[in-house]
PDB file of C-alpha atoms and ligand atoms in Angstrom:
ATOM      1  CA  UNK L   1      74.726 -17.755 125.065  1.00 74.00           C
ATOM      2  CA  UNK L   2      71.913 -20.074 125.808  1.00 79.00           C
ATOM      3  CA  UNK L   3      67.745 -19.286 125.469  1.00 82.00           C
ATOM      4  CA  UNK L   4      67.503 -18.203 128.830  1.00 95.00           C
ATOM      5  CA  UNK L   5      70.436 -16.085 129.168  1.00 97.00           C
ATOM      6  CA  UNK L   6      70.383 -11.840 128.705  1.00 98.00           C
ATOM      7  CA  UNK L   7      72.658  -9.064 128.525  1.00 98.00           C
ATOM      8  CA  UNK L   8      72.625  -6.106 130.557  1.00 98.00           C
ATOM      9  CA  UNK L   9      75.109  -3.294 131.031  1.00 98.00           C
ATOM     10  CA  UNK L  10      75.153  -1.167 133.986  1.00 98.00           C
ATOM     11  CA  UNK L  11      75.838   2.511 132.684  1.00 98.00           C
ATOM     12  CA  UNK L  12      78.243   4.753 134.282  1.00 98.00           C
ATOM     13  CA  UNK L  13      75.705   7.300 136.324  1.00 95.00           C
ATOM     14  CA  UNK L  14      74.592   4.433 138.551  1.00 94.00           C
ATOM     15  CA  UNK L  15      78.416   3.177 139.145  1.00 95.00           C
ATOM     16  CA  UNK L  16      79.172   7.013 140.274  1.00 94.00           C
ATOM     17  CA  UNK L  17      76.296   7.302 141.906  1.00 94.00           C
ATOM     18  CA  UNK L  18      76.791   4.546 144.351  1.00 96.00           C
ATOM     19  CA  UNK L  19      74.175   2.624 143.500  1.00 96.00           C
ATOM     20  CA  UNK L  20      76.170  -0.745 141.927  1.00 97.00           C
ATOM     21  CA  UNK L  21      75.562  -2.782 144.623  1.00 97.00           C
ATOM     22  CA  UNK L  22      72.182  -1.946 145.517  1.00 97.00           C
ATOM     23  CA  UNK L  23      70.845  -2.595 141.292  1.00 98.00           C
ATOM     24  CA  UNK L  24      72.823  -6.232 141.855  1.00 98.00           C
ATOM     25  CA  UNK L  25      71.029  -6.757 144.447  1.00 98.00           C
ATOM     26  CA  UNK L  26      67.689  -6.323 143.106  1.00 98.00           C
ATOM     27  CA  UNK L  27      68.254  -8.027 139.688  1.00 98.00           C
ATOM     28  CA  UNK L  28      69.274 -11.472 141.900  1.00 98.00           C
ATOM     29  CA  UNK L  29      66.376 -10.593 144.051  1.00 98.00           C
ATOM     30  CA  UNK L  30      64.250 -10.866 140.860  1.00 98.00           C
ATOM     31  CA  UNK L  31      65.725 -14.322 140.323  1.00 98.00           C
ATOM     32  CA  UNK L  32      68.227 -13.807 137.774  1.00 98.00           C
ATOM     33  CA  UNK L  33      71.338 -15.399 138.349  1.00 97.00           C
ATOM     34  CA  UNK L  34      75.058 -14.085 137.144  1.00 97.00           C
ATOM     35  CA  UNK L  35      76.756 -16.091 134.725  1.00 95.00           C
ATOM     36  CA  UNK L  36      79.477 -13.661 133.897  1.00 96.00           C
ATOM     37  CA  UNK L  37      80.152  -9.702 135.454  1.00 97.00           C
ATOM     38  CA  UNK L  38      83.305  -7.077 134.915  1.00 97.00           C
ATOM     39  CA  UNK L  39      83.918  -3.616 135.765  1.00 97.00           C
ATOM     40  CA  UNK L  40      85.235  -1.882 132.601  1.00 98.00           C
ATOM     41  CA  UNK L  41      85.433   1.400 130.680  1.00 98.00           C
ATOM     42  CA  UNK L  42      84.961   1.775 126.648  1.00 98.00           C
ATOM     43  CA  UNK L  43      87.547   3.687 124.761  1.00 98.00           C
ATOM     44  CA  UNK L  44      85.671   6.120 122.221  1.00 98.00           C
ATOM     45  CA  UNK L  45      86.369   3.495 119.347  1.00 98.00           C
ATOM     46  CA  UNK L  46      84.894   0.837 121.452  1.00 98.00           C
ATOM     47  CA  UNK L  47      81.863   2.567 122.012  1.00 98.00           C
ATOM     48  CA  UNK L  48      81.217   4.175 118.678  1.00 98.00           C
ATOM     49  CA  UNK L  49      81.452   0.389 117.399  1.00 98.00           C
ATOM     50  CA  UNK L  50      79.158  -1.261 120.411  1.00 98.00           C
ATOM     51  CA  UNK L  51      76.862   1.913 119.566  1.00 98.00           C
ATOM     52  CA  UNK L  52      77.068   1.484 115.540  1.00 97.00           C
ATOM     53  CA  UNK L  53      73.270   0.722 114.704  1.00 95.00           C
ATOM     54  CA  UNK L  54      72.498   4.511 116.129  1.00 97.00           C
ATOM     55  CA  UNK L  55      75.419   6.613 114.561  1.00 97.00           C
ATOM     56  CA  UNK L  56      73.260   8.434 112.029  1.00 98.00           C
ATOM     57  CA  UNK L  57      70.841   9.253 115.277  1.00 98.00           C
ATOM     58  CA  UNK L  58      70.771  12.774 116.939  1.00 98.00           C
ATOM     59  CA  UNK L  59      71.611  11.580 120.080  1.00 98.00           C
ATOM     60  CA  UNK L  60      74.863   9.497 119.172  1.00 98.00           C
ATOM     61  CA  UNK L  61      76.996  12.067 120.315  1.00 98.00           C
ATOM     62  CA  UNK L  62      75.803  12.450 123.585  1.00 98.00           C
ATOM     63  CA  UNK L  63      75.264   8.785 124.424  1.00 98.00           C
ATOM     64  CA  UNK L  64      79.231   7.854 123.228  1.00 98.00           C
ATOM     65  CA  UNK L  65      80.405  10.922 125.664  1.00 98.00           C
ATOM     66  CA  UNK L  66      78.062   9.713 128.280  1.00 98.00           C
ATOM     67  CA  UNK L  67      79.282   5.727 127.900  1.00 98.00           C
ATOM     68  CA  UNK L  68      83.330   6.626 128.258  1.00 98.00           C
ATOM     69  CA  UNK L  69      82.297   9.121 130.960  1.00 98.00           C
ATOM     70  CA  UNK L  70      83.386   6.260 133.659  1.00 98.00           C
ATOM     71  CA  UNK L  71      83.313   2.587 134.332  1.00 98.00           C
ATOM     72  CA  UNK L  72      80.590   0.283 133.478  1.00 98.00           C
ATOM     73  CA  UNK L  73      79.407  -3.291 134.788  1.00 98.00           C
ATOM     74  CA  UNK L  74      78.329  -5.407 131.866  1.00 98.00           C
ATOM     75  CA  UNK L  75      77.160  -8.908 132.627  1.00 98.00           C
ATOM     76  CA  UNK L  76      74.987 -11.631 131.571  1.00 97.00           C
ATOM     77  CA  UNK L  77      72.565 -13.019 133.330  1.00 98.00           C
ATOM     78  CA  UNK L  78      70.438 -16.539 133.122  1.00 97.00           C
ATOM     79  CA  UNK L  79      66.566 -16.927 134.292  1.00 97.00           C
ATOM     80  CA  UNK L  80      63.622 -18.465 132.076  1.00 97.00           C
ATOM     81  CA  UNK L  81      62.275 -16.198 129.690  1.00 97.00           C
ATOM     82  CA  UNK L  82      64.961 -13.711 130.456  1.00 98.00           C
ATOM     83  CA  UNK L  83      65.068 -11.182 127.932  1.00 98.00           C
ATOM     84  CA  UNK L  84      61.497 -10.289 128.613  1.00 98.00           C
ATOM     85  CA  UNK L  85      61.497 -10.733 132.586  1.00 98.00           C
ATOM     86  CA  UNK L  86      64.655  -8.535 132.724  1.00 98.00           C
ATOM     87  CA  UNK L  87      63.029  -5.597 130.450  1.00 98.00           C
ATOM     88  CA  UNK L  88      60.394  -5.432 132.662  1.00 98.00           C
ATOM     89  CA  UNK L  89      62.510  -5.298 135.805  1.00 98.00           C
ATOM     90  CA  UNK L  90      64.394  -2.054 134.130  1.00 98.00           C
ATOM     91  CA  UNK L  91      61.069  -0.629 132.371  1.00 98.00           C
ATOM     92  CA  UNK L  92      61.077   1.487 129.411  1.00 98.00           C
ATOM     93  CA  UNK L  93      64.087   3.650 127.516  1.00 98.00           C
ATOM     94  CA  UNK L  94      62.606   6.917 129.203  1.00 98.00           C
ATOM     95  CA  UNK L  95      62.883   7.114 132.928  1.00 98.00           C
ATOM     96  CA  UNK L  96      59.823   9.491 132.942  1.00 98.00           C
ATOM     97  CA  UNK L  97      58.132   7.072 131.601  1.00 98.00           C
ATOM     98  CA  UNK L  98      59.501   3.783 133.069  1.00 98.00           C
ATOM     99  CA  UNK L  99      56.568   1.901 135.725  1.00 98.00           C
ATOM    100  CA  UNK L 100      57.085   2.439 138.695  1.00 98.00           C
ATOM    101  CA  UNK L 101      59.249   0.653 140.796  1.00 97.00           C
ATOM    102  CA  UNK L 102      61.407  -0.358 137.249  1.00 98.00           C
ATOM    103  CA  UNK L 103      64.978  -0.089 137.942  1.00 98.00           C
ATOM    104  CA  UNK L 104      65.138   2.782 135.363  1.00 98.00           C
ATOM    105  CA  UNK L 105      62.164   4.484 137.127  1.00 98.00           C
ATOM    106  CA  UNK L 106      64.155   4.791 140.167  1.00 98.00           C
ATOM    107  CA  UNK L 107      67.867   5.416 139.140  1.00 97.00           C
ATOM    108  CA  UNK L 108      67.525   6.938 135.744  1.00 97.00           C
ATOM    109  CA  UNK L 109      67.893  10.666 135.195  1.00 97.00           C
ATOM    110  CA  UNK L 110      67.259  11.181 131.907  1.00 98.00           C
ATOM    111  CA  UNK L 111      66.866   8.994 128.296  1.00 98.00           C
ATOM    112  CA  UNK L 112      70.693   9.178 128.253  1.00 98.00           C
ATOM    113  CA  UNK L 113      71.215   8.871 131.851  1.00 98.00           C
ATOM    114  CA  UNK L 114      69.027   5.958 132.115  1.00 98.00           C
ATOM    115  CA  UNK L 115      70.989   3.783 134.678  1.00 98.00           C
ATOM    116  CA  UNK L 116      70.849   0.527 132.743  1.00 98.00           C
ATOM    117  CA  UNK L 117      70.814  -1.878 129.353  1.00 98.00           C
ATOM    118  CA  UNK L 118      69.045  -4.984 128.552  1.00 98.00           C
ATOM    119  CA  UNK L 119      68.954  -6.788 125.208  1.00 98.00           C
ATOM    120  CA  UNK L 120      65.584  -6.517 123.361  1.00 97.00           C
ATOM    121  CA  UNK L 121      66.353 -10.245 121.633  1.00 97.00           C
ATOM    122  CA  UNK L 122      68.405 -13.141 122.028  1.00 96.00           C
ATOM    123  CA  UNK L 123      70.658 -12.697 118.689  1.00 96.00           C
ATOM    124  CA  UNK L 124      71.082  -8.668 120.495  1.00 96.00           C
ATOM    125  CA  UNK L 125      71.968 -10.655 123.838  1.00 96.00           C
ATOM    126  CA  UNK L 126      74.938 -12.855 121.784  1.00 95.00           C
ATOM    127  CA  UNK L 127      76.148 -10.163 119.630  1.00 96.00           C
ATOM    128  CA  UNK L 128      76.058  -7.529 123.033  1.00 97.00           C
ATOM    129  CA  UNK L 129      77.218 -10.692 125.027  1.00 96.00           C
ATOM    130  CA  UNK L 130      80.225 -11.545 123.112  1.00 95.00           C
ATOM    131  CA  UNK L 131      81.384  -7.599 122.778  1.00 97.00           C
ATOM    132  CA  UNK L 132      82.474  -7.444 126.344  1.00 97.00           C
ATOM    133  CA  UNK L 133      82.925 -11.198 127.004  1.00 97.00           C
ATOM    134  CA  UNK L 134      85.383 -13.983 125.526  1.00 92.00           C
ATOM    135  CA  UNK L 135      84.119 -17.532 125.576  1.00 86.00           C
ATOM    136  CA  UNK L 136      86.477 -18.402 128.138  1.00 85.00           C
ATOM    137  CA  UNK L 137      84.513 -16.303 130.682  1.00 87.00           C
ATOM    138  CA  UNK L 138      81.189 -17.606 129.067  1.00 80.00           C
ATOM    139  CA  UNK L 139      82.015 -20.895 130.182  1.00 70.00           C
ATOM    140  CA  UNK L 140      80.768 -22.226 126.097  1.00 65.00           C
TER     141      UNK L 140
HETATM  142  P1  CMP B 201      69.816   1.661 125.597  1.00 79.12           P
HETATM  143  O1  CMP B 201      68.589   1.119 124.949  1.00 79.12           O
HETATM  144  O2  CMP B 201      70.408   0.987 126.730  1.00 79.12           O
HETATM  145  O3  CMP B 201      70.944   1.842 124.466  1.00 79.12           O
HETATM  146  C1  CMP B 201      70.802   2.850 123.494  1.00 79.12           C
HETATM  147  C2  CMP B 201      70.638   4.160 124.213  1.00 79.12           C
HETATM  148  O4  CMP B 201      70.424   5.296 123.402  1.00 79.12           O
HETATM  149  C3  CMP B 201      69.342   4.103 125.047  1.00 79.12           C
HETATM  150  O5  CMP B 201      69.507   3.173 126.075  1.00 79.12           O
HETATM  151  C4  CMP B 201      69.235   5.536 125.477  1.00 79.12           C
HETATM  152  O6  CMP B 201      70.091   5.847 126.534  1.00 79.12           O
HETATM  153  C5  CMP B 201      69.734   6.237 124.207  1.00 79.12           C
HETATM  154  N1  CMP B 201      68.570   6.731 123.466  1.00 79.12           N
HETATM  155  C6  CMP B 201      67.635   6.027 122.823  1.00 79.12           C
HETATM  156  N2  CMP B 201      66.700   6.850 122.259  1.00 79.12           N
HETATM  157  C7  CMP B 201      67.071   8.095 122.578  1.00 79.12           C
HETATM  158  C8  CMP B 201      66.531   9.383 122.305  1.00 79.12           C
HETATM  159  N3  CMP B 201      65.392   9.522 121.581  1.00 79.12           N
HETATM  160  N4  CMP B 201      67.161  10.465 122.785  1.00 79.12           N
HETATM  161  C9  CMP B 201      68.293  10.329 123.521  1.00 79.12           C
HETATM  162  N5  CMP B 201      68.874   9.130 123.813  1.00 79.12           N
HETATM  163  C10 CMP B 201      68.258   8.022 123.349  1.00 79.12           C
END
């Protein structure tokens, strides 16, 4: 992955929601261009591994049931100064307390339920990036 590229994950409360198309939408409307998408679903093993860094949290349990609970759209995406642009687009962890307007603000439900992912760094980005994607479909 290049300096301008992030990775985001759409989580599986947006995809059963109905709202996949519509959060595309607005993250190309904010300029950010796909480089690589899939619809997928993590096994439990998958996401107890993508989720490692918080297994000793309280939440862990809850966040692996709520990642396997369907499919999810991961997919990176390329824009200058992307990693930053694109947090702001989702706003923060909490929907409660995402800006308004932040794709979090308006499809979140809760901390868990929180609609979407986006890589706080660009060595998170590569490591995230090259968990759901071979370098074959990154084009490197
Ligand atoms: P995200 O940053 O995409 O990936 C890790 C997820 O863990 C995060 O979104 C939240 O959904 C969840 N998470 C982080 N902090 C908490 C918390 N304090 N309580 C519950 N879930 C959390």
């Amino acid at each position: 992955m290049r300096d301008n590229q992030t990775f985001t994950l759409i989580k599986p409360d947006v995809v059963s929601d109905g709202h996949l198309g519509e959060i595309v939408q607005s993250i190309q409307d904010a300029g950010f261009k796909i480089i690589a998408i899939k619809l997928t679903r993590l096994s439990r093993v998958e996401a107890m591994d993508f989720y490692g860094v918080h297994k000793e949290k309280p939440f862990f349990g809850k966040l692996i049931d709520f990642m396997i609970s369907g499919p999810i759209v991961p997919m990176i995406l390329e824009k200058e100064n992307a990693i930053e642009d694109f947090r702001q687009l989702i706003g923060a962890t909490n929907p409660a307390l995402a800006e308004k307007g932040t794709i979090r603000e308006k499809f979140g439900t809760s901390i868990t339920k929180n609609a979407i992912h986006g890589s706080d760094s660009i060595d998170n980005a590569e490591i995230e990036g090259s968990f759901y994607f071979s370098k074959r479909e990154l084009f490197v």
